[in-house]
mmCIF file of C-alpha atoms in Angstrom:
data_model
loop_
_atom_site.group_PDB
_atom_site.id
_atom_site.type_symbol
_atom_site.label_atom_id
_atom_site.label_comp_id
_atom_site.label_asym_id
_atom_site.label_seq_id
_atom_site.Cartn_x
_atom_site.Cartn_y
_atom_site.Cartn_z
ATOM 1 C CA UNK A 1 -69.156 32.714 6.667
ATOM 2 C CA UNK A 2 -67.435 32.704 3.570
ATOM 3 C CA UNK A 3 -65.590 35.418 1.665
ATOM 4 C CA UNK A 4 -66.685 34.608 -1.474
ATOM 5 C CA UNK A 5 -69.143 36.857 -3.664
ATOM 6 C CA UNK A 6 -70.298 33.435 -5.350
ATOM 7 C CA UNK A 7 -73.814 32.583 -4.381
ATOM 8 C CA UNK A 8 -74.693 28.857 -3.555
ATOM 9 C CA UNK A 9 -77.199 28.872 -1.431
ATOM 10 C CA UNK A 10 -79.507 28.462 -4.500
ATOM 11 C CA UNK A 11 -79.486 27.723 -8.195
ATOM 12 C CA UNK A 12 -79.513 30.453 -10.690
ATOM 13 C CA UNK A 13 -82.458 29.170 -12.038
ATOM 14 C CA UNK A 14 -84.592 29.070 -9.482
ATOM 15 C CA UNK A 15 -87.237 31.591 -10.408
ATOM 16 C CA UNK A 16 -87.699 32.763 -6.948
ATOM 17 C CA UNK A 17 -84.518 33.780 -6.558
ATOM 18 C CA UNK A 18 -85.122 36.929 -7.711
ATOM 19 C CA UNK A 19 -88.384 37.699 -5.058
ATOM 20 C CA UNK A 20 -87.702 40.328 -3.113
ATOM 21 C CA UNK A 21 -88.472 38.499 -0.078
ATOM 22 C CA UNK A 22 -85.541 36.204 -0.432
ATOM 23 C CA UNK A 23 -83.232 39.414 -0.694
ATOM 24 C CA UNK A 24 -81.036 39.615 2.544
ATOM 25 C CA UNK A 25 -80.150 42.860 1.803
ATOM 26 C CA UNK A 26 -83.730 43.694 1.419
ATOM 27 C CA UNK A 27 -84.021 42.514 4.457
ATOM 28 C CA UNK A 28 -81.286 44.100 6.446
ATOM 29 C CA UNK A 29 -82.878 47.467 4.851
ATOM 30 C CA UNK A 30 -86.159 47.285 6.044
ATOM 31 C CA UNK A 31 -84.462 46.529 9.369
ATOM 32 C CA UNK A 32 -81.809 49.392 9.160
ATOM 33 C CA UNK A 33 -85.222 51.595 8.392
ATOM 34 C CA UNK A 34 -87.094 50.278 11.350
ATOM 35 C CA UNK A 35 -84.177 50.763 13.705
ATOM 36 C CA UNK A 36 -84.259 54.134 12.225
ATOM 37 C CA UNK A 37 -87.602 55.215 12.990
ATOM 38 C CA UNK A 38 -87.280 54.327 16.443
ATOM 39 C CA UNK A 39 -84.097 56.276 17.050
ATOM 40 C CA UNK A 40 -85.984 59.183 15.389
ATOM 41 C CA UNK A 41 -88.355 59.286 17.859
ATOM 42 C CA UNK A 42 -85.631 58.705 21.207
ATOM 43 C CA UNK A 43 -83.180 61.089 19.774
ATOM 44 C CA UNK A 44 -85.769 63.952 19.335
ATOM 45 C CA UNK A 45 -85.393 65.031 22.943
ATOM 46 C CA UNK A 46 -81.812 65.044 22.522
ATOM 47 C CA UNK A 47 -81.313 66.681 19.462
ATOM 48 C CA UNK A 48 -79.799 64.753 17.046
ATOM 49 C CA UNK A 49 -80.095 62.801 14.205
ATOM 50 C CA UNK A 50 -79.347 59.215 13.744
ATOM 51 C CA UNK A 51 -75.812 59.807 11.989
ATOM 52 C CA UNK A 52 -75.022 62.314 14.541
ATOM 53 C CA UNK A 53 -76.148 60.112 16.916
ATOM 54 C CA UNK A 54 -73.009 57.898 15.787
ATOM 55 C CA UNK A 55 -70.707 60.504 15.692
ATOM 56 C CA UNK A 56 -71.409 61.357 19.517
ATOM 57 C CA UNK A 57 -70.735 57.591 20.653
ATOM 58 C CA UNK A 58 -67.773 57.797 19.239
ATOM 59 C CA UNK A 59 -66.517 60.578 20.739
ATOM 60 C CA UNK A 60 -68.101 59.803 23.849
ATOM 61 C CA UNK A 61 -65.669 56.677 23.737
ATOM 62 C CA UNK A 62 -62.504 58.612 22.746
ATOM 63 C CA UNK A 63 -62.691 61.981 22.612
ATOM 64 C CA UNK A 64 -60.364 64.233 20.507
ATOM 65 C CA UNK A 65 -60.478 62.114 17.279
ATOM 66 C CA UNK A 66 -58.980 63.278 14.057
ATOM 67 C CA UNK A 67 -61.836 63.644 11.677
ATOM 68 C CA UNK A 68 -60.047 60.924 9.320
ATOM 69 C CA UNK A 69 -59.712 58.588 11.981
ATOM 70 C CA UNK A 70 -64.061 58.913 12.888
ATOM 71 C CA UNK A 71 -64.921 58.482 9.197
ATOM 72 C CA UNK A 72 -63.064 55.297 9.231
ATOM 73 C CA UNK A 73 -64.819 54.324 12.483
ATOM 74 C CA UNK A 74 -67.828 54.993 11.378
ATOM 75 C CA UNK A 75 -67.510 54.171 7.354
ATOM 76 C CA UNK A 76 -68.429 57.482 6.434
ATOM 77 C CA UNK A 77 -66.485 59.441 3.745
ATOM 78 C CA UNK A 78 -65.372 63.055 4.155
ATOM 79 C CA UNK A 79 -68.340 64.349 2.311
ATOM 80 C CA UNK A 80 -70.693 62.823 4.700
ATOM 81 C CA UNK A 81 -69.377 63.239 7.825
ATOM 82 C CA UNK A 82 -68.061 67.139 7.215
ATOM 83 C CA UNK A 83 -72.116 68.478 7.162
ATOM 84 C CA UNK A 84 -72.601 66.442 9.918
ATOM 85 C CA UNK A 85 -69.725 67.658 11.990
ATOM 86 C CA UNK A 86 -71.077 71.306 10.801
ATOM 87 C CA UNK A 87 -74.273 70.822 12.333
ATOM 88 C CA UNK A 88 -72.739 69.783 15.747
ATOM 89 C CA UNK A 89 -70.562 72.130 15.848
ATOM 90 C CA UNK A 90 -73.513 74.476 15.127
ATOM 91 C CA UNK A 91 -75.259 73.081 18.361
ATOM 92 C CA UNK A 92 -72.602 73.613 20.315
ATOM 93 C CA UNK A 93 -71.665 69.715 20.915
ATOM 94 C CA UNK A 94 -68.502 69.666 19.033
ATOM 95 C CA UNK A 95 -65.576 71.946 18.362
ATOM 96 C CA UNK A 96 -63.163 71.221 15.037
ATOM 97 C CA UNK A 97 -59.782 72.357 15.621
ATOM 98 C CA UNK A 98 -56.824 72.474 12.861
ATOM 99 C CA UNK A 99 -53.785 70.407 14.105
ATOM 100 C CA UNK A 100 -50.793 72.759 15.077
ATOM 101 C CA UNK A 101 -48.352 70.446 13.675
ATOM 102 C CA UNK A 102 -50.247 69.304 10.260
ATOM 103 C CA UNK A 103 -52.960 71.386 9.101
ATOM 104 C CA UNK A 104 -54.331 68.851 6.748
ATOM 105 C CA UNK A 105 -55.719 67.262 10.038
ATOM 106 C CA UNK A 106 -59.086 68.338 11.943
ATOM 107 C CA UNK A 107 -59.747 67.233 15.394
ATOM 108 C CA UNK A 108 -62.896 66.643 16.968
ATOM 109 C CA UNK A 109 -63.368 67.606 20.238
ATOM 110 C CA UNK A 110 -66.745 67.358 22.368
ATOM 111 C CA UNK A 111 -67.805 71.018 23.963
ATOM 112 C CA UNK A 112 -68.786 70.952 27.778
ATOM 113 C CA UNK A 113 -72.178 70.836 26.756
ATOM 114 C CA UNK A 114 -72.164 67.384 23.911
ATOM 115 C CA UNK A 115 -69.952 65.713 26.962
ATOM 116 C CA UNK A 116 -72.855 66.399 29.546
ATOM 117 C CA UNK A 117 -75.616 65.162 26.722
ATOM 118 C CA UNK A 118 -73.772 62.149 27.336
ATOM 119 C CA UNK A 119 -75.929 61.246 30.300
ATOM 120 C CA UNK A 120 -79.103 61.940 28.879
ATOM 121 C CA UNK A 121 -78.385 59.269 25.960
ATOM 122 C CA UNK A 122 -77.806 57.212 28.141
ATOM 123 C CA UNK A 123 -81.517 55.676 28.895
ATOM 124 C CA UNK A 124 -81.352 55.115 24.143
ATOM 125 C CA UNK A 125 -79.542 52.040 24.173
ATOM 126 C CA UNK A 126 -82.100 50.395 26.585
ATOM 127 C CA UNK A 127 -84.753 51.656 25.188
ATOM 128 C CA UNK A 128 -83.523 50.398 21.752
ATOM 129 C CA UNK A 129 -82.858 47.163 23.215
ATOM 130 C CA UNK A 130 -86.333 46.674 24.506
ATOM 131 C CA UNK A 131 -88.044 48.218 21.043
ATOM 132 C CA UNK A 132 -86.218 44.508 19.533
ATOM 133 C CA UNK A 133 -87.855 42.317 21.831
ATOM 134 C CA UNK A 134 -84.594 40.157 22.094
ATOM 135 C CA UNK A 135 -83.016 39.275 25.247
ATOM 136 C CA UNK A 136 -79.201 40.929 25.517
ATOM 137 C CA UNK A 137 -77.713 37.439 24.714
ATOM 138 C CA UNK A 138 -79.568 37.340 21.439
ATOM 139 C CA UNK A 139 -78.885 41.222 20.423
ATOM 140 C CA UNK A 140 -75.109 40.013 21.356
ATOM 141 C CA UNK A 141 -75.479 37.296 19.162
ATOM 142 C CA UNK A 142 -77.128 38.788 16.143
ATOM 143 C CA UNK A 143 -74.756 41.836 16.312
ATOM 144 C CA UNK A 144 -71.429 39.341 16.251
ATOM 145 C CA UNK A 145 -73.124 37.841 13.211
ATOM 146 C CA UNK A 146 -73.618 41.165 11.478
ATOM 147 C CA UNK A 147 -70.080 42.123 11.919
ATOM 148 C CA UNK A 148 -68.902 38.433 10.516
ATOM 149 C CA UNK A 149 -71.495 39.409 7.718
ATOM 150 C CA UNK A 150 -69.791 43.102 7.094
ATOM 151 C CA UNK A 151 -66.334 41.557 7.179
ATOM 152 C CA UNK A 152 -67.721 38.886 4.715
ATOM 153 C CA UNK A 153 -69.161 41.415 2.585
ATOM 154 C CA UNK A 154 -66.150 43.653 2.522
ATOM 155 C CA UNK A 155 -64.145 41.112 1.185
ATOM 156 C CA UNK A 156 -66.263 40.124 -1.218
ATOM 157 C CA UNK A 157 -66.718 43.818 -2.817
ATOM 158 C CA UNK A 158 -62.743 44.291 -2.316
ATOM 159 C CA UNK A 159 -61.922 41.003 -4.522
ATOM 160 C CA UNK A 160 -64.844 41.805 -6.925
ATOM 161 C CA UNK A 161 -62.718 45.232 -7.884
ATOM 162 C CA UNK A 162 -59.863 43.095 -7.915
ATOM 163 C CA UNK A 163 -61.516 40.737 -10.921
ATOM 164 C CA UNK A 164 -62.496 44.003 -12.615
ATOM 165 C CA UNK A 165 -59.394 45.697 -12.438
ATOM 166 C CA UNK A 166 -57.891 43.040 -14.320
ATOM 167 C CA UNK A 167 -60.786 42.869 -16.635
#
């Protein structure tokens, strides 16, 4: 996969190039919204949202992150990811604690109770897996793909500011 934001797959004058059905990113949103509707119903009993959802795997993977360090993680700016860190905190999964030695940094740290809701999430993944359809080689597969197509994409958008920068 390429890096650059010129499309070829098609000529520009191609009048279907414009259908909506030959929009990837059409396509990766009616996915993202799918996916979405089935961790709505899985992460009911646990009581979370999707995007908080995220935030636990993360710190269920490393707890104690600086806030900075889990919006990079999870591409979420500080506008985002502060409400969501709120309602956490609210629950009782997370505490937020001001650095000692730099009080511009927040750390995130799981409570006793959003470690121990750790084992109760852990029958979603499965279940997600088996709402696809796709054998674990194939979700393996498709995810690798997605991640060349995020890099891709990033590179593209990062050289495209470039251009208008100097424009």
């Amino acid at each position: 996969m390429t890096a650059s934001p010129t499309p070829s797959a098609a000529p520009a004058t191609d009048p279907d190039w414009l259908r909506l059905d030959r929009q990837i990113c059409f396509s990766l949103n009616a996915a993202s919204r799918a996916f979405n509707s089935v961790y709505r119903v899985l992460l009911k009993d646990l009581g979370l949202t999707y995007p908080q959802y995220l935030v636990m795997l993360v710190l269920w993977e490393r707890d104690g992150m600086p806030v900075k360090q889990l919006g990079e993680q999870l591409r979420l700016d500080s506008g985002t990811l502060s409400p969501l860190l709120k309602r956490l905190e609210a629950a009782g999964l997370v505490r937020r604690e001001r650095s000692a030695s730099d009080e511009r940094s927040v750390r995130v740290t799981l409570t006793g109770e959003g470690a121990a809701l750790r084992e109760r999430a852990l029958e979603v993944p499965r279940r997600i897996a088996a709402a696809t359809g796709a054998d674990p080689a194939e979700i393996e597969q498709l995810r690798a793909r997605l991640d060349l197509l995020t890099g891709a994409l990033d590179a593209a958008a990062r050289e495209l500011e470039q251009d208008q920068a100097r424009h």
